[in-house]
Amino acid sequence: MPLSCGNDTAAAVRRDCVFEPLSNRWLPKRCGTALGLHVKPTLKAIDSEPYRFYRDPRGEREIHEHDWAKIPLEKRHHFAHCVNLLMQGAAGLAFGGMIEEHARDWEHVKHCADTILTAAKGLPGWNKINSFVRVRAGECY
């Protein structure tokens, strides 16, 4: 059974939900076992600078109270959000626990995978050999 924070910030605050910047959502405190135990420490090690939110596309008027409907985001936030989402789904499968709705939304997960791969294709050496993999027999669960 899903846990809900309602439809707006006021409802989320009344329901004692917490704002998760990489989810762009208010989430129930009990939600996100995979997020809290496994994903956050990994993402923090990669990108420890705090995320900021703005009222305007030029990033001049910062928002602090997390009360908005649609806001502009930095590109790094979009990528971190997508990595968070993919890791959250994998951690949920590996370790159990609840995960947020977007980690189960196939269209959103596809969008995130496409966003990451499209950016990676623009990196120098995209089509050059730079690693090796051990080929093995596998299992499906």
Short mmCIF file of C-alpha atoms in Angstrom, two decimals:
data_model
loop_
_atom_site.label_atom_id
_atom_site.label_comp_id
_atom_site.label_asym_id
_atom_site.label_seq_id
_atom_site.Cartn_x
_atom_site.Cartn_y
_atom_site.Cartn_z
CA MET A 1 0.00 0.00 0.00
CA PRO A 2 1.56 3.35 -1.01
CA LEU A 3 2.13 6.10 1.54
CA SER A 4 1.03 9.57 0.41
CA CYS A 5 1.93 13.15 1.27
CA GLY A 6 -1.18 14.57 -0.38
CA ASN A 7 -1.34 16.95 -3.34
CA ASP A 8 0.55 20.06 -2.19
CA THR A 9 3.16 21.40 0.20
CA ALA A 10 0.64 22.29 2.91
CA ALA A 11 -0.75 18.75 2.96
CA ALA A 12 2.76 17.29 2.99
CA VAL A 13 3.75 19.41 5.99
CA ARG A 14 0.56 18.44 7.85
CA ARG A 15 1.34 14.76 7.18
CA ASP A 16 4.88 15.16 8.55
CA CYS A 17 6.53 14.44 5.20
CA VAL A 18 10.09 15.48 4.34
CA PHE A 19 11.33 17.25 1.22
CA GLU A 20 13.79 15.13 -0.79
CA PRO A 21 15.69 17.43 -3.18
CA LEU A 22 16.82 14.68 -5.56
CA SER A 23 13.30 13.33 -5.80
CA ASN A 24 11.83 16.82 -6.28
CA ARG A 25 9.09 15.66 -3.93
CA TRP A 26 7.76 15.65 -0.42
CA LEU A 27 7.94 12.02 0.72
CA PRO A 28 6.68 10.20 3.82
CA LYS A 29 9.44 9.68 6.39
CA ARG A 30 8.98 5.90 6.14
CA CYS A 31 9.42 5.98 2.37
CA GLY A 32 12.74 5.35 0.75
CA THR A 33 14.57 2.74 2.81
CA ALA A 34 16.72 2.17 -0.26
CA LEU A 35 17.12 5.93 -0.69
CA GLY A 36 18.27 6.61 2.86
CA LEU A 37 20.47 3.61 3.53
CA HIS A 38 22.09 2.99 0.18
CA VAL A 39 21.58 5.74 -2.38
CA LYS A 40 22.17 8.97 -0.44
CA PRO A 41 25.66 8.01 0.84
CA THR A 42 26.77 7.10 -2.68
CA LEU A 43 25.44 10.30 -4.24
CA LYS A 44 26.92 12.41 -1.45
CA ALA A 45 30.35 10.93 -2.16
CA ILE A 46 29.98 11.88 -5.83
CA ASP A 47 28.51 15.37 -5.48
CA SER A 48 28.63 16.88 -1.99
CA GLU A 49 27.70 20.45 -2.97
CA PRO A 50 24.13 21.23 -1.85
CA TYR A 51 21.43 21.67 -4.47
CA ARG A 52 19.83 25.09 -4.73
CA PHE A 53 16.41 25.91 -6.08
CA TYR A 54 15.44 29.16 -7.78
CA ARG A 55 12.31 31.09 -8.67
CA ASP A 56 13.79 32.28 -11.99
CA PRO A 57 15.63 30.61 -14.91
CA ARG A 58 18.74 32.78 -14.41
CA GLY A 59 19.24 31.48 -10.87
CA GLU A 60 19.13 34.88 -9.18
CA ARG A 61 16.30 34.41 -6.65
CA GLU A 62 16.88 31.34 -4.49
CA ILE A 63 13.97 29.51 -2.86
CA HIS A 64 14.42 28.30 0.70
CA GLU A 65 10.96 27.32 1.86
CA HIS A 66 10.31 24.53 -0.68
CA ASP A 67 6.90 25.88 -1.63
CA TRP A 68 6.51 25.76 -5.40
CA ALA A 69 4.78 24.03 -8.27
CA LYS A 70 7.32 24.30 -11.13
CA ILE A 71 10.87 25.61 -10.84
CA PRO A 72 14.00 25.78 -13.03
CA LEU A 73 16.83 23.37 -12.13
CA GLU A 74 20.55 23.17 -12.76
CA LYS A 75 21.65 20.49 -15.25
CA ARG A 76 23.68 18.70 -12.55
CA HIS A 77 20.50 18.39 -10.48
CA HIS A 78 18.69 16.74 -13.39
CA PHE A 79 21.51 14.20 -13.80
CA ALA A 80 21.77 13.55 -10.05
CA HIS A 81 17.97 13.12 -9.90
CA CYS A 82 18.16 10.51 -12.66
CA VAL A 83 21.06 8.63 -11.08
CA ASN A 84 19.22 8.75 -7.74
CA LEU A 85 16.13 7.28 -9.38
CA LEU A 86 18.00 4.43 -11.07
CA MET A 87 20.00 3.62 -7.93
CA GLN A 88 16.87 3.75 -5.79
CA GLY A 89 15.15 1.17 -7.98
CA ALA A 90 18.18 -1.12 -7.92
CA ALA A 91 18.63 -0.73 -4.15
CA GLY A 92 14.95 -1.46 -3.63
CA LEU A 93 15.36 -4.72 -5.53
CA ALA A 94 18.66 -5.62 -3.85
CA PHE A 95 17.85 -4.67 -0.26
CA GLY A 96 14.05 -4.36 -0.10
CA GLY A 97 12.06 -1.55 1.41
CA MET A 98 9.89 1.15 -0.05
CA ILE A 99 10.91 3.33 -3.00
CA GLU A 100 9.34 6.48 -4.38
CA GLU A 101 6.79 6.34 -7.18
CA HIS A 102 9.10 7.62 -9.95
CA ALA A 103 11.53 4.74 -9.38
CA ARG A 104 8.63 2.47 -10.45
CA ASP A 105 7.44 4.66 -13.34
CA TRP A 106 8.81 3.02 -16.51
CA GLU A 107 8.39 6.13 -18.68
CA HIS A 108 10.27 8.28 -16.19
CA VAL A 109 13.04 5.68 -15.81
CA LYS A 110 13.37 5.51 -19.63
CA HIS A 111 13.59 9.32 -19.76
CA CYS A 112 16.38 9.27 -17.17
CA ALA A 113 18.33 6.53 -18.94
CA ASP A 114 18.01 8.45 -22.21
CA THR A 115 19.12 11.70 -20.55
CA ILE A 116 22.26 10.07 -19.13
CA LEU A 117 23.16 8.16 -22.29
CA THR A 118 22.58 11.16 -24.56
CA ALA A 119 24.97 13.23 -22.44
CA ALA A 120 27.52 10.41 -22.30
CA LYS A 121 27.53 10.12 -26.09
CA GLY A 122 28.90 13.66 -26.23
CA LEU A 123 31.94 12.82 -24.10
CA PRO A 124 35.35 12.58 -25.76
CA GLY A 125 36.30 8.97 -26.44
CA TRP A 126 32.70 7.71 -26.29
CA ASN A 127 33.46 5.03 -28.89
CA LYS A 128 36.99 4.16 -27.69
CA ILE A 129 37.91 1.06 -25.68
CA ASN A 130 38.67 2.04 -22.09
CA SER A 131 37.73 -0.97 -19.96
CA PHE A 132 37.34 -4.73 -19.96
CA VAL A 133 34.60 -6.98 -18.64
CA ARG A 134 34.69 -10.61 -17.56
CA VAL A 135 32.02 -12.54 -19.48
CA ARG A 136 30.20 -15.01 -17.23
CA ALA A 137 27.09 -17.16 -17.07
CA GLY A 138 24.29 -15.40 -15.18
CA GLU A 139 20.96 -15.81 -13.40
CA CYS A 140 17.59 -14.06 -13.52
CA TYR A 141 15.43 -13.38 -10.46
#
